[in-house]
Amino acid sequence: MGFEKLSIAAIAQNKKLYLVVGGAGAAVVCLSLAWRSLRSREKVRVGVVSQLLVHPLKSGKGISVAFAECHHIGLKHGELMDRHWLVVKEDGHMVAGKQQPRQVLVALTSDGGRLCLNGPGMEELQMPLQQPHNPIMDCRVFGTDIQGRDCGDEAARWITRFLGGEIGYRLVHFEPHMEPRKSADQEKLFSQDEVAYPNVGPVMLLSEASVGDLNGKLQKDVTVERFRPNIVVSDCNAFEEDSWTELLIGDVRLHRVMACGRCSFITVDPETGIISRKEPLETLKGYRQCQPSEAEIYKKSPLFGQFFTVKKTGIIQVGDVVYRIGR
């Protein structure tokens, strides 16, 4: 039998893969392998992006945006990158919402190259977004060293006055030339991923249905903002996001690394800045524990939401269809 040319359409980039096979047996083998390859790249609709949230200030107020640039280090909207500003003590150690719950009420925004700080009972403070002549501080975030550009004395006085207390606080900014933290230093499940001031992963995703399932078990509903995700997905089942390994949203490709283990920070009410240290954490502990084989990773922290890394950068918009890649 002469050689036959068999054309098999490949999904990626609308190209065609041509195989030259000899004999019926070889053709069957090639067809089988090609079908498996195509199935592994199968694109299935699993939801819709209903909300995008950028948190410029770690433990600060989230900003709901219509679109965002998705970079390897996290989301960006306009001049603001997710969790690229940080409140620290004067010795450089980070200050998070568990220690200062009122920090969730601080809104950090930008307007034409100027940074704006707002909070209840405070006058708005504006300052230059870039302050290259200010000193760079050595900071400590989750046991890892990282730099931050000091945002100046006015910002320090504003933050200190708003948070109260007898010690001074400062605001710092992570700049592009600085060395980011390695996610793997915090959690070995990550590989080459890098972050500025987030806990561990550059992107956190959560579904509306998962929050709805939790609310069905609570006496008082909580909002998705309490869990501080970047991407909120609708039109899917509760906790379906736990099984999504590879996602395509617009031209952005994401890879799931691990679940988000929750702590007492989720007991801070994002509307009041008051911490209860009880709900919804206690309810989640009752039904969202990890498998025994994963206890070394998550300990006793309940799981809610998923951390993703960015495999292909691009733009994500509210209303984008979320596709699962592969089976």
PDB file of N, CA and C in Angstrom, residues 281-317:
ATOM      1  N   LEU A 281     -15.648  31.911  59.549  1.00  0.00           N
ATOM      2  CA  LEU A 281     -14.561  30.944  59.665  1.00  0.00           C
ATOM      3  C   LEU A 281     -15.006  29.643  60.322  1.00  0.00           C
ATOM      4  N   GLU A 282     -15.759  29.749  61.419  1.00  0.00           N
ATOM      5  CA  GLU A 282     -16.168  28.539  62.136  1.00  0.00           C
ATOM      6  C   GLU A 282     -17.062  27.649  61.278  1.00  0.00           C
ATOM      7  N   THR A 283     -17.955  28.251  60.528  1.00  0.00           N
ATOM      8  CA  THR A 283     -18.830  27.455  59.657  1.00  0.00           C
ATOM      9  C   THR A 283     -18.026  26.773  58.559  1.00  0.00           C
ATOM     10  N   LEU A 284     -17.094  27.485  57.964  1.00  0.00           N
ATOM     11  CA  LEU A 284     -16.258  26.876  56.925  1.00  0.00           C
ATOM     12  C   LEU A 284     -15.445  25.712  57.475  1.00  0.00           C
ATOM     13  N   LYS A 285     -14.971  25.845  58.700  1.00  0.00           N
ATOM     14  CA  LYS A 285     -14.201  24.754  59.301  1.00  0.00           C
ATOM     15  C   LYS A 285     -15.023  23.479  59.416  1.00  0.00           C
ATOM     16  N   GLY A 286     -16.337  23.637  59.494  1.00  0.00           N
ATOM     17  CA  GLY A 286     -17.208  22.481  59.674  1.00  0.00           C
ATOM     18  C   GLY A 286     -17.420  21.654  58.416  1.00  0.00           C
ATOM     19  N   TYR A 287     -17.116  22.224  57.236  1.00  0.00           N
ATOM     20  CA  TYR A 287     -17.387  21.430  56.023  1.00  0.00           C
ATOM     21  C   TYR A 287     -16.424  21.684  54.862  1.00  0.00           C
ATOM     22  N   ARG A 288     -15.389  22.468  55.080  1.00  0.00           N
ATOM     23  CA  ARG A 288     -14.462  22.744  53.981  1.00  0.00           C
ATOM     24  C   ARG A 288     -13.016  22.434  54.367  1.00  0.00           C
ATOM     25  N   GLN A 289     -12.826  21.316  55.090  1.00  0.00           N
ATOM     26  CA  GLN A 289     -11.476  20.895  55.448  1.00  0.00           C
ATOM     27  C   GLN A 289     -10.836  20.128  54.290  1.00  0.00           C
ATOM     28  N   CYS A 290      -9.517  20.104  54.268  1.00  0.00           N
ATOM     29  CA  CYS A 290      -8.794  19.400  53.208  1.00  0.00           C
ATOM     30  C   CYS A 290      -8.828  17.892  53.429  1.00  0.00           C
ATOM     31  N   GLN A 291      -8.386  17.174  52.414  1.00  0.00           N
ATOM     32  CA  GLN A 291      -8.230  15.729  52.543  1.00  0.00           C
ATOM     33  C   GLN A 291      -7.071  15.434  53.505  1.00  0.00           C
ATOM     34  N   PRO A 292      -7.120  14.299  54.216  1.00  0.00           N
ATOM     35  CA  PRO A 292      -6.025  13.969  55.147  1.00  0.00           C
ATOM     36  C   PRO A 292      -4.650  14.000  54.493  1.00  0.00           C
ATOM     37  N   SER A 293      -4.587  13.637  53.214  1.00  0.00           N
ATOM     38  CA  SER A 293      -3.297  13.612  52.510  1.00  0.00           C
ATOM     39  C   SER A 293      -2.727  15.014  52.298  1.00  0.00           C
ATOM     40  N   GLU A 294      -3.569  16.056  52.449  1.00  0.00           N
ATOM     41  CA  GLU A 294      -3.130  17.428  52.235  1.00  0.00           C
ATOM     42  C   GLU A 294      -2.971  18.211  53.537  1.00  0.00           C
ATOM     43  N   ALA A 295      -3.078  17.508  54.663  1.00  0.00           N
ATOM     44  CA  ALA A 295      -3.038  18.176  55.965  1.00  0.00           C
ATOM     45  C   ALA A 295      -1.716  18.890  56.211  1.00  0.00           C
ATOM     46  N   GLU A 296      -0.634  18.387  55.632  1.00  0.00           N
ATOM     47  CA  GLU A 296       0.661  19.033  55.811  1.00  0.00           C
ATOM     48  C   GLU A 296       0.687  20.409  55.146  1.00  0.00           C
ATOM     49  N   ILE A 297      -0.119  20.569  54.099  1.00  0.00           N
ATOM     50  CA  ILE A 297      -0.163  21.839  53.373  1.00  0.00           C
ATOM     51  C   ILE A 297      -1.076  22.835  54.063  1.00  0.00           C
ATOM     52  N   TYR A 298      -2.309  22.405  54.346  1.00  0.00           N
ATOM     53  CA  TYR A 298      -3.349  23.340  54.800  1.00  0.00           C
ATOM     54  C   TYR A 298      -3.586  23.342  56.306  1.00  0.00           C
ATOM     55  N   LYS A 299      -3.008  22.356  56.996  1.00  0.00           N
ATOM     56  CA  LYS A 299      -3.238  22.228  58.440  1.00  0.00           C
ATOM     57  C   LYS A 299      -4.749  22.144  58.713  1.00  0.00           C
ATOM     58  N   LYS A 300      -5.283  23.035  59.553  1.00  0.00           N
ATOM     59  CA  LYS A 300      -6.713  23.017  59.871  1.00  0.00           C
ATOM     60  C   LYS A 300      -7.461  24.200  59.236  1.00  0.00           C
ATOM     61  N   SER A 301      -6.818  24.846  58.286  1.00  0.00           N
ATOM     62  CA  SER A 301      -7.457  25.988  57.630  1.00  0.00           C
ATOM     63  C   SER A 301      -8.520  25.506  56.644  1.00  0.00           C
ATOM     64  N   PRO A 302      -9.731  26.028  56.709  1.00  0.00           N
ATOM     65  CA  PRO A 302     -10.742  25.641  55.728  1.00  0.00           C
ATOM     66  C   PRO A 302     -10.414  26.234  54.365  1.00  0.00           C
ATOM     67  N   LEU A 303     -10.844  25.547  53.307  1.00  0.00           N
ATOM     68  CA  LEU A 303     -10.488  25.920  51.950  1.00  0.00           C
ATOM     69  C   LEU A 303     -11.644  26.659  51.277  1.00  0.00           C
ATOM     70  N   PHE A 304     -11.322  27.800  50.674  1.00  0.00           N
ATOM     71  CA  PHE A 304     -12.372  28.607  50.053  1.00  0.00           C
ATOM     72  C   PHE A 304     -11.743  29.502  48.992  1.00  0.00           C
ATOM     73  N   GLY A 305     -11.933  29.155  47.719  1.00  0.00           N
ATOM     74  CA  GLY A 305     -11.298  29.854  46.618  1.00  0.00           C
ATOM     75  C   GLY A 305     -10.033  29.137  46.185  1.00  0.00           C
ATOM     76  N   GLN A 306      -9.532  29.499  45.003  1.00  0.00           N
ATOM     77  CA  GLN A 306      -8.379  28.822  44.432  1.00  0.00           C
ATOM     78  C   GLN A 306      -7.343  29.820  43.935  1.00  0.00           C
ATOM     79  N   PHE A 307      -6.068  29.504  44.174  1.00  0.00           N
ATOM     80  CA  PHE A 307      -4.966  30.311  43.661  1.00  0.00           C
ATOM     81  C   PHE A 307      -4.573  29.821  42.265  1.00  0.00           C
ATOM     82  N   PHE A 308      -4.413  30.780  41.356  1.00  0.00           N
ATOM     83  CA  PHE A 308      -3.985  30.484  39.990  1.00  0.00           C
ATOM     84  C   PHE A 308      -2.719  31.256  39.661  1.00  0.00           C
ATOM     85  N   THR A 309      -1.913  30.677  38.783  1.00  0.00           N
ATOM     86  CA  THR A 309      -0.783  31.392  38.212  1.00  0.00           C
ATOM     87  C   THR A 309      -1.129  31.742  36.764  1.00  0.00           C
ATOM     88  N   VAL A 310      -0.411  32.721  36.230  1.00  0.00           N
ATOM     89  CA  VAL A 310      -0.715  33.240  34.893  1.00  0.00           C
ATOM     90  C   VAL A 310       0.257  32.620  33.892  1.00  0.00           C
ATOM     91  N   LYS A 311      -0.281  31.793  33.009  1.00  0.00           N
ATOM     92  CA  LYS A 311       0.532  31.149  31.982  1.00  0.00           C
ATOM     93  C   LYS A 311       0.598  31.979  30.712  1.00  0.00           C
ATOM     94  N   LYS A 312      -0.434  32.755  30.448  1.00  0.00           N
ATOM     95  CA  LYS A 312      -0.448  33.656  29.291  1.00  0.00           C
ATOM     96  C   LYS A 312      -1.115  34.947  29.712  1.00  0.00           C
ATOM     97  N   THR A 313      -0.419  36.052  29.550  1.00  0.00           N
ATOM     98  CA  THR A 313      -0.924  37.352  29.982  1.00  0.00           C
ATOM     99  C   THR A 313      -1.916  37.912  28.968  1.00  0.00           C
ATOM    100  N   GLY A 314      -2.651  38.951  29.390  1.00  0.00           N
ATOM    101  CA  GLY A 314      -3.613  39.585  28.499  1.00  0.00           C
ATOM    102  C   GLY A 314      -4.622  40.398  29.288  1.00  0.00           C
ATOM    103  N   ILE A 315      -5.770  40.625  28.681  1.00  0.00           N
ATOM    104  CA  ILE A 315      -6.838  41.425  29.284  1.00  0.00           C
ATOM    105  C   ILE A 315      -8.002  40.525  29.674  1.00  0.00           C
ATOM    106  N   ILE A 316      -8.536  40.741  30.876  1.00  0.00           N
ATOM    107  CA  ILE A 316      -9.760  40.072  31.328  1.00  0.00           C
ATOM    108  C   ILE A 316     -10.823  41.140  31.538  1.00  0.00           C
ATOM    109  N   GLN A 317     -12.048  40.845  31.089  1.00  0.00           N
ATOM    110  CA  GLN A 317     -13.148  41.784  31.246  1.00  0.00           C
ATOM    111  C   GLN A 317     -14.324  41.117  31.951  1.00  0.00           C
TER     112      GLN A 317
END
